[in-house]
Amino acid sequence: MNPLTAIRMEALLSGRSDQLGPDVAERLSNHPLDSIDTEFPHYARSVDSPDGIERPTERHPVFFGCYDWHSSVHSHWALIRQLRLFDEHPARSDIVDRIDDRFTAENIAREVEHFEDNETFEKPYGWAWFLHLVSELCLWEDDRAAAWRSIIKPLEETIVMLVESEFLSQKRPFRVGTHQNSAFALHCILDYARTLSNERLESAVTDTATAFYAEDRNYPVEYEPLGWDFLSPSLTEADLMRRVYSRNEFTMWIEQFLPDVTTAPYDTILEPVHTNPNRDEGVALHLVGLNLSKAWCLAGLASTLKDHQYVEAFERSAKQHTERGLDRAFTDEYAGSHWLSSFVLYLLTRNEGGIAPE
């Protein structure tokens, strides 16, 4: 049974963890705990020789599970965030033991070595989620968090360096609904920079964001989704720019960026995507994640715009997307279970720090 079904929609969309009980915390940790130890199936991306490749546990002794590196990273983020937000988490000791076993200086050194040899590995999506993980450790005022942060510091420094040299130097954004989406990565990096009060990185990210998106007009929202998206290119971009601009500046920008989304055919962007529970094609579960990510974007936009004409439509749409997303988020199909709990946690706790901080 899904314990979230007993919680009022207004409470779910509050973005606050005090609306969630221990049964919800346990449900949110089940799949990440299982998946971070699941080495196979695993997406390897390359074959280095006729003899095959190193096992994931050898190549990535920390983030080897969850089918791919970035999913393992945001599953660890989800578990650490739960430790910070839920004092009486039912799986607290299990989570701590798992992360203690992985976060060692030797294991992190091996992860760093891989990035030194493969500078574009997991660019930019995995980098973005890793910096969210670091933010979580910085927000959590706990000796254990400080110790873990100290251990992973070399990997943090490596990824920040790569973000600056290999990502922020790009001349154009990638406007897709999958891992290469530039706006999603920029918003995660900006949240990290602000959480750590890294003004130099914050300035670099806001400069890149405005260079990429400031002049966007009349975005073709009616074309979405573009495929097996788990992000909305238009809403993800808007969710970034609400972080970059003041409220007045953002209001002026979004009025030019979006067509009138209260009228056809543009109002389709406000409709949840249909997902077929009987479909056996794993990639189709991306659309479940799309409904969840659209929900957090819409809720964030509504809270930023205050009294704007779009607020009521955005709030109504956020509720519809949340309901549709949560209905299938806790699937036992590994194609979805290895990552969807992280998206649920992001949506339900987005106002608990580390995500679009003031």
PDB file of N, CA, C and O in Angstrom, residues 228 279-288 328 331 333-340:
ATOM      1  N   TRP A 228      10.759   9.899 -24.748  1.00  0.00           N
ATOM      2  CA  TRP A 228      10.690   9.309 -23.417  1.00  0.00           C
ATOM      3  C   TRP A 228      11.307  10.281 -22.404  1.00  0.00           C
ATOM      4  O   TRP A 228      12.252   9.980 -21.705  1.00  0.00           O
ATOM      5  N   ARG A 279       2.202  -1.429 -19.698  1.00  0.00           N
ATOM      6  CA  ARG A 279       3.274  -1.410 -20.690  1.00  0.00           C
ATOM      7  C   ARG A 279       4.525  -2.019 -20.089  1.00  0.00           C
ATOM      8  O   ARG A 279       4.923  -1.704 -18.969  1.00  0.00           O
ATOM      9  N   ASP A 280       5.186  -2.888 -20.835  1.00  0.00           N
ATOM     10  CA  ASP A 280       6.359  -3.569 -20.297  1.00  0.00           C
ATOM     11  C   ASP A 280       7.667  -2.951 -20.773  1.00  0.00           C
ATOM     12  O   ASP A 280       8.728  -3.492 -20.532  1.00  0.00           O
ATOM     13  N   GLU A 281       7.576  -1.832 -21.470  1.00  0.00           N
ATOM     14  CA  GLU A 281       8.780  -1.170 -21.955  1.00  0.00           C
ATOM     15  C   GLU A 281       9.307  -0.246 -20.862  1.00  0.00           C
ATOM     16  O   GLU A 281       8.699   0.777 -20.554  1.00  0.00           O
ATOM     17  N   GLY A 282      10.441  -0.624 -20.266  1.00  0.00           N
ATOM     18  CA  GLY A 282      10.940   0.072 -19.094  1.00  0.00           C
ATOM     19  C   GLY A 282      11.135   1.551 -19.293  1.00  0.00           C
ATOM     20  O   GLY A 282      10.887   2.344 -18.376  1.00  0.00           O
ATOM     21  N   VAL A 283      11.584   1.960 -20.483  1.00  0.00           N
ATOM     22  CA  VAL A 283      11.862   3.380 -20.693  1.00  0.00           C
ATOM     23  C   VAL A 283      10.590   4.207 -20.591  1.00  0.00           C
ATOM     24  O   VAL A 283      10.643   5.407 -20.336  1.00  0.00           O
ATOM     25  N   ALA A 284       9.417   3.579 -20.760  1.00  0.00           N
ATOM     26  CA  ALA A 284       8.160   4.310 -20.633  1.00  0.00           C
ATOM     27  C   ALA A 284       7.980   4.867 -19.237  1.00  0.00           C
ATOM     28  O   ALA A 284       7.230   5.834 -19.030  1.00  0.00           O
ATOM     29  N   LEU A 285       8.681   4.289 -18.254  1.00  0.00           N
ATOM     30  CA  LEU A 285       8.592   4.798 -16.885  1.00  0.00           C
ATOM     31  C   LEU A 285       9.232   6.174 -16.758  1.00  0.00           C
ATOM     32  O   LEU A 285       9.042   6.857 -15.747  1.00  0.00           O
ATOM     33  N   HIS A 286       9.993   6.605 -17.776  1.00  0.00           N
ATOM     34  CA  HIS A 286      10.464   7.984 -17.798  1.00  0.00           C
ATOM     35  C   HIS A 286       9.290   8.954 -17.669  1.00  0.00           C
ATOM     36  O   HIS A 286       9.418  10.028 -17.067  1.00  0.00           O
ATOM     37  N   LEU A 287       8.149   8.577 -18.230  1.00  0.00           N
ATOM     38  CA  LEU A 287       6.998   9.480 -18.215  1.00  0.00           C
ATOM     39  C   LEU A 287       6.410   9.627 -16.815  1.00  0.00           C
ATOM     40  O   LEU A 287       5.791  10.646 -16.514  1.00  0.00           O
ATOM     41  N   VAL A 288       6.599   8.631 -15.968  1.00  0.00           N
ATOM     42  CA  VAL A 288       6.203   8.776 -14.569  1.00  0.00           C
ATOM     43  C   VAL A 288       7.075   9.846 -13.918  1.00  0.00           C
ATOM     44  O   VAL A 288       6.587  10.727 -13.213  1.00  0.00           O
ATOM     45  N   ARG A 328       2.096   5.940  -9.789  1.00  0.00           N
ATOM     46  CA  ARG A 328       2.916   4.861 -10.353  1.00  0.00           C
ATOM     47  C   ARG A 328       4.369   4.914  -9.909  1.00  0.00           C
ATOM     48  O   ARG A 328       5.191   4.123 -10.358  1.00  0.00           O
ATOM     49  N   THR A 331       6.632   1.695  -8.396  1.00  0.00           N
ATOM     50  CA  THR A 331       6.614   0.457  -9.159  1.00  0.00           C
ATOM     51  C   THR A 331       7.728  -0.482  -8.703  1.00  0.00           C
ATOM     52  O   THR A 331       8.787  -0.026  -8.262  1.00  0.00           O
ATOM     53  N   GLU A 333       9.027  -2.516 -10.883  1.00  0.00           N
ATOM     54  CA  GLU A 333       9.854  -2.716 -12.076  1.00  0.00           C
ATOM     55  C   GLU A 333      11.171  -1.964 -11.888  1.00  0.00           C
ATOM     56  O   GLU A 333      11.165  -0.754 -11.670  1.00  0.00           O
ATOM     57  N   TYR A 334      12.283  -2.662 -12.000  1.00  0.00           N
ATOM     58  CA  TYR A 334      13.577  -2.057 -11.701  1.00  0.00           C
ATOM     59  C   TYR A 334      13.870  -0.858 -12.594  1.00  0.00           C
ATOM     60  O   TYR A 334      14.575   0.072 -12.187  1.00  0.00           O
ATOM     61  N   ALA A 335      13.324  -0.856 -13.807  1.00  0.00           N
ATOM     62  CA  ALA A 335      13.533   0.275 -14.712  1.00  0.00           C
ATOM     63  C   ALA A 335      13.037   1.577 -14.112  1.00  0.00           C
ATOM     64  O   ALA A 335      13.517   2.659 -14.477  1.00  0.00           O
ATOM     65  N   GLY A 336      12.083   1.500 -13.192  1.00  0.00           N
ATOM     66  CA  GLY A 336      11.609   2.694 -12.516  1.00  0.00           C
ATOM     67  C   GLY A 336      11.996   2.747 -11.050  1.00  0.00           C
ATOM     68  O   GLY A 336      12.288   3.820 -10.515  1.00  0.00           O
ATOM     69  N   SER A 337      12.030   1.587 -10.399  1.00  0.00           N
ATOM     70  CA  SER A 337      12.273   1.575  -8.950  1.00  0.00           C
ATOM     71  C   SER A 337      13.668   2.051  -8.579  1.00  0.00           C
ATOM     72  O   SER A 337      13.882   2.537  -7.470  1.00  0.00           O
ATOM     73  N   HIS A 338      14.636   1.962  -9.525  1.00  0.00           N
ATOM     74  CA  HIS A 338      16.008   2.350  -9.179  1.00  0.00           C
ATOM     75  C   HIS A 338      16.207   3.869  -9.139  1.00  0.00           C
ATOM     76  O   HIS A 338      17.282   4.327  -8.763  1.00  0.00           O
ATOM     77  N   TRP A 339      15.160   4.655  -9.493  1.00  0.00           N
ATOM     78  CA  TRP A 339      15.362   6.105  -9.501  1.00  0.00           C
ATOM     79  C   TRP A 339      14.149   6.939  -9.113  1.00  0.00           C
ATOM     80  O   TRP A 339      14.298   8.077  -8.659  1.00  0.00           O
ATOM     81  N   LEU A 340      12.942   6.415  -9.229  1.00  0.00           N
ATOM     82  CA  LEU A 340      11.760   7.257  -9.056  1.00  0.00           C
ATOM     83  C   LEU A 340      11.558   7.754  -7.630  1.00  0.00           C
ATOM     84  O   LEU A 340      11.005   8.844  -7.415  1.00  0.00           O
TER      85      LEU A 340
END
